[in-house]
Amino acid sequence: MQIDQISRVRNFGRSVAVEVGALEESFLNRGRPLGAARVLNAIGLGYQNVSDLRALLKLDTGQLSRLLRSLEAEGLIETTPNEDDRRSRQTRLTKAGEEEFTIYEKLSNERAAAILERHKNAERLLDAMDIVTIALSRENIVFEEVDYASEIATKCLTAFAAELSARLGVEFDLKKSGDPELSQMKHPNGTFVVARLGDMPIGCVGVKGRGDTLAEIKRMWIAPAARGLGLAHRLMTTAEEAARALGIETLRLDTNSTLVEAVGLYRKMGWSRIERFNDDPYPDLFFEKCLRSDAEDFARGE
Amino acid sequence: MQIDQISRVRNFGRSVAVEVGALEESFLNRGRPLGAARVLNAIGLGYQNVSDLRALLKLDTGQLSRLLRSLEAEGLIETTPNEDDRRSRQTRLTKAGEEEFTIYEKLSNERAAAILERHKNAERLLDAMDIVTIALSRENIVFEEVDYASEIATKCLTAFAAELSARLGVEFDLKKSGDPELSQMKHPNGTFVVARLGDMPIGCVGVKGRGDTLAEIKRMWIAPAARGLGLAHRLMTTAEEAARALGIETLRLDTNSTLVEAVGLYRKMGWSRIERFNDDPYPDLFFEKCLRSDAEDFARGE
DNA sequence: TGCATTACCTGACTTTAGTCAGATAAATTG
DNA sequence: CAATTTATCTGACTAAAGTCAGGTAATGCA
């Protein structure tokens, strides 16, 4: 590791530490210790089980308990035993708590907006931030099946279409490119897998089936900021496993030779090139993979 | 400001806050409160005046004094009155202090290295970090005259040459391109100005003179990560002021039309295009600016 | 059913962090 | 040279953070 690279990371750390500190300071101005503010914030963000809060904020049981008591005394939260297990407890913001939470959110948003306002071409800064965000917390990326019409799926698909349009130099229309009846990417016919970091879309892939043992991989996309981390491999693996669970034995896909990263991945994961199997205008390369063979053993590598 | 952009900044903030916290936690494991560790670190980095320490760490005088006392009691630092002004005091690491400082440095470096090791193509991540670093702390960028042969100048010139080579598609040789006798970019003939963030090179520009009222601008460069922030304008302004202070009345420069950003800047800052005034192989555009005219008033805009 | 475990709470504590009003000694100013 | 300012220190605080040993009620298990 070059000394120079390390100093770049450390310079980075210093500069963001200042920002983090400034945000915390702004939180302090509401007359409440930082610990309590953090707890209130976490509850507002949906961490309502006391044990979840403890895990998230890494607090001692005694300390968290006292912070909850102080927020209760302020009338900002209410605590009730959990229905399922009456030993554990849930917290909920009161109306006053909601308001206070909103103020903290506003402070956070204002700080973020202030950073952006200082920059004419914020898009460049935001892209850089995305790269760092994803790199630093990539172990928190989750791969999961979601509804093809869900919000996160739509975000992915929109970005996918925009990028494909730019790459192919034409307006790419999801509808035109054999856009599936929604049901074909839903259980039991098929599925749709996204990778996300919190609510940030990282990538997606669809398995489009018709209820038999043959299905098609569609809409494979990784966010530009997330490339080079080997996520496409994990995404595809998730999709293949989901397909197998649906009883699918053969997967096919079409792609375009301009998507060089994708084509390279398919080959590496044990897909074999086959003859054109549709007459869509965009694709010019076609692959197949048998889920029952040992073929995917080869792909474990990456 | 789009909600989506703000949430990108906030996601970024969350992910780096985790890293910052982890680093601080690693510091805590040396059995010393974070405040004392920070002070020790700052002293090791060269902040040896008590007043500098106080300004840097934003500590109350009483608190800093106590932290210094505790480090002294540990035998890690020594404090002596300042020679010039015996009211103020200077601290210095003892041998034991040096060792302890080194351990903290090692911890910091290890954390940074750990981040990099997780990434195959770290250069992309580092570039992103640089963009963020510079954007977040751009008010700390200093513009100053340095020796043309200093370390920071050399860093800038190396990067400049590498980039020009890539842009022009040929090996760019600083020596060939009318490289000045060193004395021509030194007082009293000329000067060399760099922009830096700490020890990170951000940009440079040289004023190459021969002792009369005519001089030439050379080696104008802004680090890729620092572009789009209007720094070139400030760099050029600094250079022009330095030139004026040297008694120079007319500045000339040559450039290449592939450097579109630079050419745009010169025009905006009131430079006028003139005839070729040398036969160097690289440049194909030539500009001049009179420092005595009101021309530069125009340039205040940006 | 009784004993262990779990999830949380309380009380009693220590350690850090942070504040503020003098005190002291050196430098500056009129 | 006396008065003021400056840079730092000390003592006496308060507040916040963090630790730990019980205690209580709900749950799980033999």
mmCIF file of N, CA and C in Angstrom, chain B residues 25 49 79 135 237 261 268 278 294 300:
data_model
loop_
_atom_site.group_PDB
_atom_site.id
_atom_site.type_symbol
_atom_site.label_atom_id
_atom_site.label_comp_id
_atom_site.label_asym_id
_atom_site.label_seq_id
_atom_site.Cartn_x
_atom_site.Cartn_y
_atom_site.Cartn_z
ATOM 1 N N GLU B 25 -12.640 4.786 18.276
ATOM 2 C CA GLU B 25 -12.679 3.652 19.202
ATOM 3 C C GLU B 25 -11.318 2.975 19.286
ATOM 4 N N ASN B 49 2.629 24.926 19.718
ATOM 5 C CA ASN B 49 2.230 26.029 20.585
ATOM 6 C C ASN B 49 0.902 25.700 21.243
ATOM 7 N N THR B 79 6.861 20.636 28.370
ATOM 8 C CA THR B 79 6.388 21.970 28.035
ATOM 9 C C THR B 79 7.420 22.995 28.469
ATOM 10 N N ALA B 135 -13.884 19.224 -1.860
ATOM 11 C CA ALA B 135 -15.147 19.953 -1.833
ATOM 12 C C ALA B 135 -15.511 20.359 -0.413
ATOM 13 N N THR B 237 -5.272 34.690 -10.197
ATOM 14 C CA THR B 237 -5.290 35.988 -9.528
ATOM 15 C C THR B 237 -4.088 36.122 -8.607
ATOM 16 N N GLU B 261 -10.678 23.981 -20.784
ATOM 17 C CA GLU B 261 -11.054 24.716 -19.568
ATOM 18 C C GLU B 261 -10.129 25.914 -19.387
ATOM 19 N N LYS B 268 -12.011 34.617 -19.989
ATOM 20 C CA LYS B 268 -12.885 35.215 -18.989
ATOM 21 C C LYS B 268 -12.124 36.209 -18.097
ATOM 22 N N ASN B 278 6.662 32.062 -29.660
ATOM 23 C CA ASN B 278 7.791 31.133 -29.549
ATOM 24 C C ASN B 278 7.573 29.997 -30.539
ATOM 25 N N ASP B 294 -6.932 48.385 -16.748
ATOM 26 C CA ASP B 294 -8.086 48.041 -15.907
ATOM 27 C C ASP B 294 -8.640 46.682 -16.319
ATOM 28 N N ARG B 300 -12.890 40.062 -12.158
ATOM 29 C CA ARG B 300 -13.413 39.849 -10.801
ATOM 30 C C ARG B 300 -14.672 38.990 -10.804
#
